[in-house]
Coordinates of C-alpha atoms in Angstrom, one line a residue:
X1468 CA 0.0 0.0 0.0
X1469 CA 0.9 3.6 -0.2
X1470 CA -0.7 6.8 1.2
X1471 CA -2.2 9.1 -1.4
X1472 CA -1.5 12.2 0.8
X1473 CA 1.5 14.0 -0.8
X1474 CA 3.0 14.6 2.6
X1475 CA 3.3 10.8 3.0
X1476 CA 4.2 10.0 -0.6
X1477 CA 7.5 8.3 0.4
X1478 CA 5.8 5.9 2.8
X1479 CA 5.2 2.3 1.7
X1480 CA 2.9 0.1 3.9
X1481 CA 3.4 -3.6 4.0
X1482 CA 0.5 -5.4 5.7
X1483 CA -0.2 -9.0 6.8
X1484 CA -3.2 -10.1 8.8
X1485 CA -1.5 -9.3 12.1
X1486 CA 1.3 -6.8 11.3
X1487 CA 1.6 -3.4 9.5
X1488 CA 5.1 -2.0 8.6
X1489 CA 5.4 1.5 7.4
X1490 CA 8.7 2.2 5.6
X1491 CA 9.8 5.8 5.1
X1492 CA 11.8 5.6 1.9
X1493 CA 13.6 8.9 2.4
X1494 CA 14.9 8.2 6.0
X1495 CA 15.0 4.4 6.2
X1496 CA 12.7 4.6 9.2
X1497 CA 10.3 1.7 9.8
X1498 CA 7.3 1.7 12.1
X1499 CA 6.0 -1.7 13.1
X1500 CA 2.4 -2.0 14.3
X1501 CA 0.2 -4.9 15.4
X1502 CA -3.2 -5.1 13.8
X1503 CA -6.1 -6.3 15.9
X1504 CA -9.3 -6.6 13.7
X1505 CA -12.5 -5.7 15.5
X1506 CA -14.8 -6.1 12.5
X1507 CA -14.6 -6.1 8.7
X1508 CA -14.4 -2.3 8.9
X1509 CA -12.6 -1.6 12.2
X1510 CA -9.2 -2.4 13.6
X1511 CA -6.7 -1.1 16.1
X1512 CA -3.1 -0.5 15.3
X1513 CA -0.7 -0.9 18.3
X1514 CA 2.8 0.5 18.1
X1515 CA 5.3 -2.4 18.4
X1516 CA 8.6 -0.7 17.6
X1517 CA 10.4 1.9 15.5
X1518 CA 13.6 1.0 13.6
X1519 CA 16.0 3.7 12.5
X1520 CA 13.8 6.6 14.0
X1521 CA 14.1 9.8 12.0
X1522 CA 15.8 12.7 13.9
X1523 CA 12.6 14.6 13.2
X1524 CA 10.5 12.1 15.2
X1525 CA 9.3 12.9 18.7
X1526 CA 11.4 10.7 20.9
X1527 CA 8.6 9.8 23.3
X1528 CA 8.1 6.1 23.6
X1529 CA 5.3 5.1 21.2
X1530 CA 5.5 1.3 22.1
X1531 CA 2.0 0.1 23.2
X1532 CA 0.1 3.2 22.1
X1533 CA -3.1 2.3 20.2
X1534 CA -4.7 3.9 17.2
X1535 CA -8.3 2.9 16.3
X1536 CA -9.0 2.9 12.6
X1537 CA -12.3 2.8 10.7
X1538 CA -12.6 1.9 7.1
X1539 CA -15.1 4.4 5.6
X1540 CA -15.2 3.0 2.1
X1541 CA -13.3 1.0 -0.5
X1542 CA -13.4 2.0 -4.2
X1543 CA -11.3 -0.1 -6.5
X1544 CA -7.8 -0.2 -5.0
X1545 CA -8.4 2.8 -2.7
X1546 CA -9.3 2.5 1.0
X1547 CA -10.6 5.6 2.8
X1548 CA -10.0 5.5 6.5
X1549 CA -10.4 7.7 9.6
X1550 CA -8.6 7.6 12.9
X1551 CA -8.3 9.5 16.2
X1552 CA -4.8 9.6 17.7
X1553 CA -3.4 11.7 20.5
X1554 CA -6.1 14.4 20.1
X1555 CA -6.0 14.5 16.3
X1556 CA -8.7 13.3 14.0
X1557 CA -7.4 12.2 10.6
X1558 CA -8.9 10.9 7.4
X1559 CA -7.0 9.6 4.4
X1560 CA -6.6 7.1 1.7
X1561 CA -4.4 4.1 1.2
X1562 CA -3.9 2.7 -2.3
X1563 CA -3.2 -1.0 -2.8
X1564 CA -0.2 -1.2 -5.1
X1565 CA 0.6 -5.0 -4.9
X1566 CA -1.3 -8.2 -4.0
X1567 CA 0.2 -10.3 -1.3

C-alpha cells in the first residue's frame, strides 16, 4: 500500500493479517504496528517498535500506544480510513499497489 497524501508519498505500507510495517523511503525509518481486527471495517493499530527513527520524530516512547482505525469505504484499490490519535482526527486514503 501507499498513502495518497502528498505529505506521506514516500511511505510504503506492508501489511499482513497481524502486522503493518510503514517504511519511510527517504529516511529508512520503519514503524512496526500490530493489527487487531475488531470487525470487517474496524481495527486497532498498536505500536510495536520503530527501527531507525528519524531525527525529526518525537522521541517519546510510542510502544504500546493504540490507534483505532475505521474503514469508511473501498473503491477499486483505494481504501478511505479515519482515525483519532493523541487528540487529532485524521482521514486519508491508502492505495493498494501490490497483491500479497
